[in-house]
PDB file of C-alpha atoms in Angstrom:
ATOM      1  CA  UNK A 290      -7.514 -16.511 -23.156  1.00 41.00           C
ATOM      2  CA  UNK A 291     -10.347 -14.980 -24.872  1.00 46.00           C
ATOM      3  CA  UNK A 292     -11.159 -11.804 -26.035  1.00 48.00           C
ATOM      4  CA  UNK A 293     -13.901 -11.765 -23.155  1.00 54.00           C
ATOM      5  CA  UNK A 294     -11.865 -10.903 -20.704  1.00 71.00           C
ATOM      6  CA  UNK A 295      -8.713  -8.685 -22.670  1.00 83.00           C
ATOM      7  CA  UNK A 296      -7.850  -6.097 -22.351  1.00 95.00           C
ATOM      8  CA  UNK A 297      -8.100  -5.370 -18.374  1.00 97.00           C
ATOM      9  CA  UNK A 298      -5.870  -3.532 -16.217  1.00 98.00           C
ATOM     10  CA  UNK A 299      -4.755  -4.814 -12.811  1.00 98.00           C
ATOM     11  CA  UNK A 300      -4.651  -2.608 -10.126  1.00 98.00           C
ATOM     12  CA  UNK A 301      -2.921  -2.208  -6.871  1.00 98.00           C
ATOM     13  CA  UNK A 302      -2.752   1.001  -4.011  1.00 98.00           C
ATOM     14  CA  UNK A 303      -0.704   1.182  -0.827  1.00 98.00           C
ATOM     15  CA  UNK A 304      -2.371   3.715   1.285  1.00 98.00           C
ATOM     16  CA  UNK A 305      -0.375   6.201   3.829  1.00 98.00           C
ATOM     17  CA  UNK A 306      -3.366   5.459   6.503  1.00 98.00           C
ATOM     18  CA  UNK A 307      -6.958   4.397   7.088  1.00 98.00           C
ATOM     19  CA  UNK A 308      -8.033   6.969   4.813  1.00 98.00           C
ATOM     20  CA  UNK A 309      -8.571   5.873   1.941  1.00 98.00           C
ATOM     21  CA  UNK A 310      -7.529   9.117   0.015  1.00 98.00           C
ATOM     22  CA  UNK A 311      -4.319   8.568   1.234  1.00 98.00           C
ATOM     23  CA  UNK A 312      -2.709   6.763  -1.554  1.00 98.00           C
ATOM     24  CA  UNK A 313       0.641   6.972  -1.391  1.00 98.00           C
ATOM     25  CA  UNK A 314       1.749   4.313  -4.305  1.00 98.00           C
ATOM     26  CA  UNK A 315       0.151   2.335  -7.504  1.00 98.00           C
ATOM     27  CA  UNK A 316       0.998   0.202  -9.608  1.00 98.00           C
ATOM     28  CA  UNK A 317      -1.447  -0.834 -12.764  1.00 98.00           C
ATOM     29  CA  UNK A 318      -0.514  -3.663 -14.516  1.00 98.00           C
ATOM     30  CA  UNK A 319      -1.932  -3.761 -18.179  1.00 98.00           C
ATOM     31  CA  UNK A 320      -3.033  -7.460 -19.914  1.00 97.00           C
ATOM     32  CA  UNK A 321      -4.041  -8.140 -23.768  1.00 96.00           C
ATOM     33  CA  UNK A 322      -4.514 -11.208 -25.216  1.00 93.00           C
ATOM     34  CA  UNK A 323      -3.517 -13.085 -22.264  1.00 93.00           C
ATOM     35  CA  UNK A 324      -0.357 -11.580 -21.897  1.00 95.00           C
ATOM     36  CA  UNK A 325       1.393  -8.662 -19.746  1.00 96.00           C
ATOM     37  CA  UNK A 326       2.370  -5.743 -22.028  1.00 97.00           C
ATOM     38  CA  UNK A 327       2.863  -2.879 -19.913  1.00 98.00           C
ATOM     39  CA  UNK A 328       3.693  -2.046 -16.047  1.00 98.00           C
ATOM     40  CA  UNK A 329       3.267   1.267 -14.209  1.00 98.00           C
ATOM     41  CA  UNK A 330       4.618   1.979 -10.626  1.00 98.00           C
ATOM     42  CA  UNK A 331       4.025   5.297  -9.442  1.00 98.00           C
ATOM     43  CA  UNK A 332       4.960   6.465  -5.383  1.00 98.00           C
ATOM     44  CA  UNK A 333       2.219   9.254  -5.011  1.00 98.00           C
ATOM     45  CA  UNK A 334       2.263  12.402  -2.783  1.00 98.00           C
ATOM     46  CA  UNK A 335      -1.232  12.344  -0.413  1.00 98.00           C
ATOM     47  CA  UNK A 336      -2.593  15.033   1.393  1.00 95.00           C
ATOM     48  CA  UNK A 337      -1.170  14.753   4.163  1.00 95.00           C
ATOM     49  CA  UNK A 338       2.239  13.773   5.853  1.00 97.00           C
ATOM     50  CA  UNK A 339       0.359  11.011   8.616  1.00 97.00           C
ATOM     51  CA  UNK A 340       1.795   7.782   7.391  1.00 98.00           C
ATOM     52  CA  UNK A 341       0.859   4.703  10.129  1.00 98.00           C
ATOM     53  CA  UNK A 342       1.077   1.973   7.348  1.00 98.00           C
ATOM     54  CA  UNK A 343       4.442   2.137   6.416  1.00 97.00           C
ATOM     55  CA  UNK A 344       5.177  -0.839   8.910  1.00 97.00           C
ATOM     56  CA  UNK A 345       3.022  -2.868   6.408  1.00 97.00           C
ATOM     57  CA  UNK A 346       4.402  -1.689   2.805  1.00 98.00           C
ATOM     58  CA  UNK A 347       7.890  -0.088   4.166  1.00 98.00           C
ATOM     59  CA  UNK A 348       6.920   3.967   2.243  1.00 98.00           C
ATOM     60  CA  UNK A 349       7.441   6.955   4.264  1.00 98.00           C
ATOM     61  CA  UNK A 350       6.487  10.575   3.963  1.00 98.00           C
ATOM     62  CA  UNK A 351      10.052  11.287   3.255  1.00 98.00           C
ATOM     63  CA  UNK A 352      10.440   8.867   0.019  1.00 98.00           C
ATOM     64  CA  UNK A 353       6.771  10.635  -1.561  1.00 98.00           C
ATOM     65  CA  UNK A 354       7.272  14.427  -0.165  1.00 97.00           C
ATOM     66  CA  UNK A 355       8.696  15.009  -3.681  1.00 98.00           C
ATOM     67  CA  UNK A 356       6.613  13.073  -5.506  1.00 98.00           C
ATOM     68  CA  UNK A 357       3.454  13.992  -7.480  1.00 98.00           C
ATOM     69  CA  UNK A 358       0.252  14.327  -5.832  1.00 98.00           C
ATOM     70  CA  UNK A 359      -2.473  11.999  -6.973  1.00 98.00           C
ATOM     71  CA  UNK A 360      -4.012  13.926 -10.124  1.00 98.00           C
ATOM     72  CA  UNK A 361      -1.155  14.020 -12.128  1.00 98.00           C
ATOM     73  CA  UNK A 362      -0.140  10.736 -11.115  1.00 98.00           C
ATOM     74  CA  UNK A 363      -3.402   9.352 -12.675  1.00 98.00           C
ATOM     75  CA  UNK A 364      -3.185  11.324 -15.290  1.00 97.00           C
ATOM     76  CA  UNK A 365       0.043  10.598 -16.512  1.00 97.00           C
ATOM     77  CA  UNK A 366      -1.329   6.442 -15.994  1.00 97.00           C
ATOM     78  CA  UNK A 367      -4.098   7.337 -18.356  1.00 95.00           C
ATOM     79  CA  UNK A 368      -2.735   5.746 -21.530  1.00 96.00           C
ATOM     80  CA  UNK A 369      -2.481   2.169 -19.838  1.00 97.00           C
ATOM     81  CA  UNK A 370      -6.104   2.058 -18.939  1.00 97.00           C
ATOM     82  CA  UNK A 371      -7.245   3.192 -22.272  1.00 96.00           C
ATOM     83  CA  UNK A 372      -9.731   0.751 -23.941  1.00 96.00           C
ATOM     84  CA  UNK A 373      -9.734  -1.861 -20.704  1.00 97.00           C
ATOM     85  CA  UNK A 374     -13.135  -3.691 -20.140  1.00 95.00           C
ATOM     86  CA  UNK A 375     -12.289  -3.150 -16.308  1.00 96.00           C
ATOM     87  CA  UNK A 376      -9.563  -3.255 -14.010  1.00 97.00           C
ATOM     88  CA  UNK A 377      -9.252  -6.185 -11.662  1.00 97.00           C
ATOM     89  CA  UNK A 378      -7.579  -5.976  -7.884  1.00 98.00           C
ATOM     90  CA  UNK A 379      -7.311  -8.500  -4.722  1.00 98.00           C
ATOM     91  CA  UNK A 380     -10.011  -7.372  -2.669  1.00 97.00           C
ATOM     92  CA  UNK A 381     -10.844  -4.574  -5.189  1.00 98.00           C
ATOM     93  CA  UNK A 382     -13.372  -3.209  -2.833  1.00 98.00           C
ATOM     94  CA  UNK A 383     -10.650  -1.404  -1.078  1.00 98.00           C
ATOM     95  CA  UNK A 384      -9.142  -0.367  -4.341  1.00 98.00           C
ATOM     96  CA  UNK A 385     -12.065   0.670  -5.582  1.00 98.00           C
ATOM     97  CA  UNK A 386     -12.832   2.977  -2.368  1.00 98.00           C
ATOM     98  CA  UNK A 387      -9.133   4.603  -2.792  1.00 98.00           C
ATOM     99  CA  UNK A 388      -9.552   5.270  -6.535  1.00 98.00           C
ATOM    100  CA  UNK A 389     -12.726   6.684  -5.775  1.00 98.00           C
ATOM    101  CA  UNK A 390     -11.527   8.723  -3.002  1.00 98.00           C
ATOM    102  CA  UNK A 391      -8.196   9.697  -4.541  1.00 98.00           C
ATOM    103  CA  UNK A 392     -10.419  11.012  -7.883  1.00 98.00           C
ATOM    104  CA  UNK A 393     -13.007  13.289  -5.696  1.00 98.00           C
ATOM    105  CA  UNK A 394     -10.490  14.880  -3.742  1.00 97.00           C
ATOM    106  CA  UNK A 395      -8.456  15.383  -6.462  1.00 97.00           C
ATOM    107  CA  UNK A 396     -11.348  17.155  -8.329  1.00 97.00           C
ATOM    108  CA  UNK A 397     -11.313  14.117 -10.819  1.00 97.00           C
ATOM    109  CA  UNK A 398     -14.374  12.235 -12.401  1.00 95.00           C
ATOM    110  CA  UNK A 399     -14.227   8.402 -10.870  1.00 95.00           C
ATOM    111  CA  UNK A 400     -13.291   6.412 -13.832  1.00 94.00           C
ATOM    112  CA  UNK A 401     -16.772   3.772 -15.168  1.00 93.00           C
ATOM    113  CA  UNK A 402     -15.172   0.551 -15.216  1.00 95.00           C
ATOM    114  CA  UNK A 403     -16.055  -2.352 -13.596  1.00 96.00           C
ATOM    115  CA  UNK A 404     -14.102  -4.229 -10.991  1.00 97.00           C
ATOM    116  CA  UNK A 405     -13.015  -7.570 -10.693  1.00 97.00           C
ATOM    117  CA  UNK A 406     -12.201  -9.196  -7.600  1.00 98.00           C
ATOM    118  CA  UNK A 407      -9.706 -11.687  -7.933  1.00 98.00           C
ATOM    119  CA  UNK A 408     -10.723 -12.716  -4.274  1.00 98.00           C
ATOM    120  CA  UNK A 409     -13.920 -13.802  -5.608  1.00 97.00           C
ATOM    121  CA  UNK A 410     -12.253 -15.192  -8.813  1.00 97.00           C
ATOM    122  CA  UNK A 411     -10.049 -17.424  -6.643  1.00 98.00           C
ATOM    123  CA  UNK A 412     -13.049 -18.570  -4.465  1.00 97.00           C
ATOM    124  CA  UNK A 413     -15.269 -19.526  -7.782  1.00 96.00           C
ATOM    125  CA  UNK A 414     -12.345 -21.201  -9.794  1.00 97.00           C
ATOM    126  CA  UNK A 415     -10.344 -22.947  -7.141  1.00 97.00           C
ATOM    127  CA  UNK A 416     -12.036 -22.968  -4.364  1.00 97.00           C
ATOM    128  CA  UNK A 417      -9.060 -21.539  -2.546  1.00 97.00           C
ATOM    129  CA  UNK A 418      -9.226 -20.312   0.862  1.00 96.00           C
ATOM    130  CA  UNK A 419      -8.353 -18.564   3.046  1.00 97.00           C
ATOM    131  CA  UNK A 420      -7.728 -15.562  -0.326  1.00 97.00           C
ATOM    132  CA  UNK A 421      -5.085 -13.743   1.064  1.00 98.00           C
ATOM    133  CA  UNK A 422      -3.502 -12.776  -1.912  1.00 98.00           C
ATOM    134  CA  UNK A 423      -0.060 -14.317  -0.821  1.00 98.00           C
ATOM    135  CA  UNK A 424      -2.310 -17.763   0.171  1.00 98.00           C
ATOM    136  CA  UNK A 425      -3.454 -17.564  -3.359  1.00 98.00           C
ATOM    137  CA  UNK A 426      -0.316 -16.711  -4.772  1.00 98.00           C
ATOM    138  CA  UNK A 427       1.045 -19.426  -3.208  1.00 98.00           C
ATOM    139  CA  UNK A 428      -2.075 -22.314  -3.937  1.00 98.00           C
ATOM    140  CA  UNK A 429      -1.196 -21.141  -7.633  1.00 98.00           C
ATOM    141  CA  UNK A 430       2.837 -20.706  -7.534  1.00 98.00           C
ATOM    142  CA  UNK A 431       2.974 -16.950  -8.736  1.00 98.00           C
ATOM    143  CA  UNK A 432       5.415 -15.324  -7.177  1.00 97.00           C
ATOM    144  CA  UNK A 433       4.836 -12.424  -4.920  1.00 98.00           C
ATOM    145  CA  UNK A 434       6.331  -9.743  -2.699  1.00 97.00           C
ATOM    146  CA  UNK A 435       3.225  -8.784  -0.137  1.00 97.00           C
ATOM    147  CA  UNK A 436       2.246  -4.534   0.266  1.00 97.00           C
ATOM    148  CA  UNK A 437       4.679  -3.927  -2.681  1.00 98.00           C
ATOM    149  CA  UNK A 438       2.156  -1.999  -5.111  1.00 98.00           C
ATOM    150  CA  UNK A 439       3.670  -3.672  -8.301  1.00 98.00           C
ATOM    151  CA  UNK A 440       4.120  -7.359  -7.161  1.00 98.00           C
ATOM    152  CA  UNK A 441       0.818  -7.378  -5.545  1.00 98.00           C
ATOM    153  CA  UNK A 442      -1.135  -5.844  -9.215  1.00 98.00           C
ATOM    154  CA  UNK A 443       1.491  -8.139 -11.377  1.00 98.00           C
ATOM    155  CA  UNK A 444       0.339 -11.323  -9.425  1.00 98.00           C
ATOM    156  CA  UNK A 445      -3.445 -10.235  -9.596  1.00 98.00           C
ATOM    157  CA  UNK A 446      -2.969  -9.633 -12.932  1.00 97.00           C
ATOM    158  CA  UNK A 447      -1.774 -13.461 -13.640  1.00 97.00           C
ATOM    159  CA  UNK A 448      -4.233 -15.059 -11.382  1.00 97.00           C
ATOM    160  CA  UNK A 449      -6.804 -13.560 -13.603  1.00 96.00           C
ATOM    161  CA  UNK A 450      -4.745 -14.800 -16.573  1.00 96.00           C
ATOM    162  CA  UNK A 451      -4.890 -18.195 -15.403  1.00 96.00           C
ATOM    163  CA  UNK A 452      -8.814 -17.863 -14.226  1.00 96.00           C
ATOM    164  CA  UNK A 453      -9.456 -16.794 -17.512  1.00 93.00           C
ATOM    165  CA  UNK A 454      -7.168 -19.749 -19.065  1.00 92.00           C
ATOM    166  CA  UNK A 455      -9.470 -22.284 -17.082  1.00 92.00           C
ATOM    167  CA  UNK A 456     -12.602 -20.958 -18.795  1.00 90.00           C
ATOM    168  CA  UNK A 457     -13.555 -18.470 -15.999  1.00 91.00           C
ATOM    169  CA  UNK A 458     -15.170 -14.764 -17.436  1.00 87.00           C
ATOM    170  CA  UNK A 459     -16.281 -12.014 -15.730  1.00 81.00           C
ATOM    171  CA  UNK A 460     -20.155 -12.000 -14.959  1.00 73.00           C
TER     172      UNK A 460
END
């Protein structure tokens, strides 16, 4: 893979609820020179105890009461973004919207880097569709556990990986 795309960071949040400063896991998977070097899972106290999606990813107010609120969960994640060209995510406008969210409530500056959307990516390269991220996962047999915050940046990590192997680069 070239240099164009390396090195990115893939990135995936499970929310508590529709808000989407709820986060209440990520996972950031971190790519360089074609290759996965680094992994970060983090479960993530929000704001508040409401959690309606845990029939979706299976994480309860009980298993992040404990846990660190957002700010020091991104901070302590800071390291494995450092010197990425942008971070890339499966439908990354909803990751996007809970970074950004996460970061003003929290008092933090929204990080500048792009996006990728690997929804997108798998539309232009492959013409795969529908782009649910398992019914791309499964078009390019990459394994994947759906709503679990690591499997779902690891395998939008390596579709990019394999975009990027096929000539695609970010525009």
């Amino acid at each position: 893979m070239s240099a164009v795309l390396d090195p990115f960071v893939a990135i995936d949040f499970e929310t508590a609820n529709e808000r989407p400063d709820s986060a209440c896991a990520v996972a950031l998977v971190r790519v360089e020179e074609g290759q996965i070097v680094r992994k970060e899972v983090c479960l993530i106290r929000p704001g508040s105890e409401r959690f309606t999606f845990t029939g979706i990813h299976g994480i309860t107010w009980a298993q992040v009461r404990a846990e660190r609120p957002f700010a020091e969960v991104w901070a302590a994640v800071q390291d494995i973004v450092a010197g990425a060209r942008h971070l890339a995510a499966h439908n990354a406008s909803f990751d996007k919207r809970v970074l950004r969210a996460c970061c003003e409530s929290a008092g933090l500056a929204v990080p500048a880097l792009p996006f990728v959307c690997t929804v997108q990516v798998a539309r232009r390269v492959w013409n795969i569709r529908p782009t649910r991220l398992p019914d791309v996962c499964r078009a390019l047999s990459i394994g994947l556990k759906h709503h679990d915050a690591a499997s779902d940046a690891e395998a939008c990590a390596r579709i990019l990986v394999e975009a990027g192997q096929r000539g695609w680069r970010p525009s």
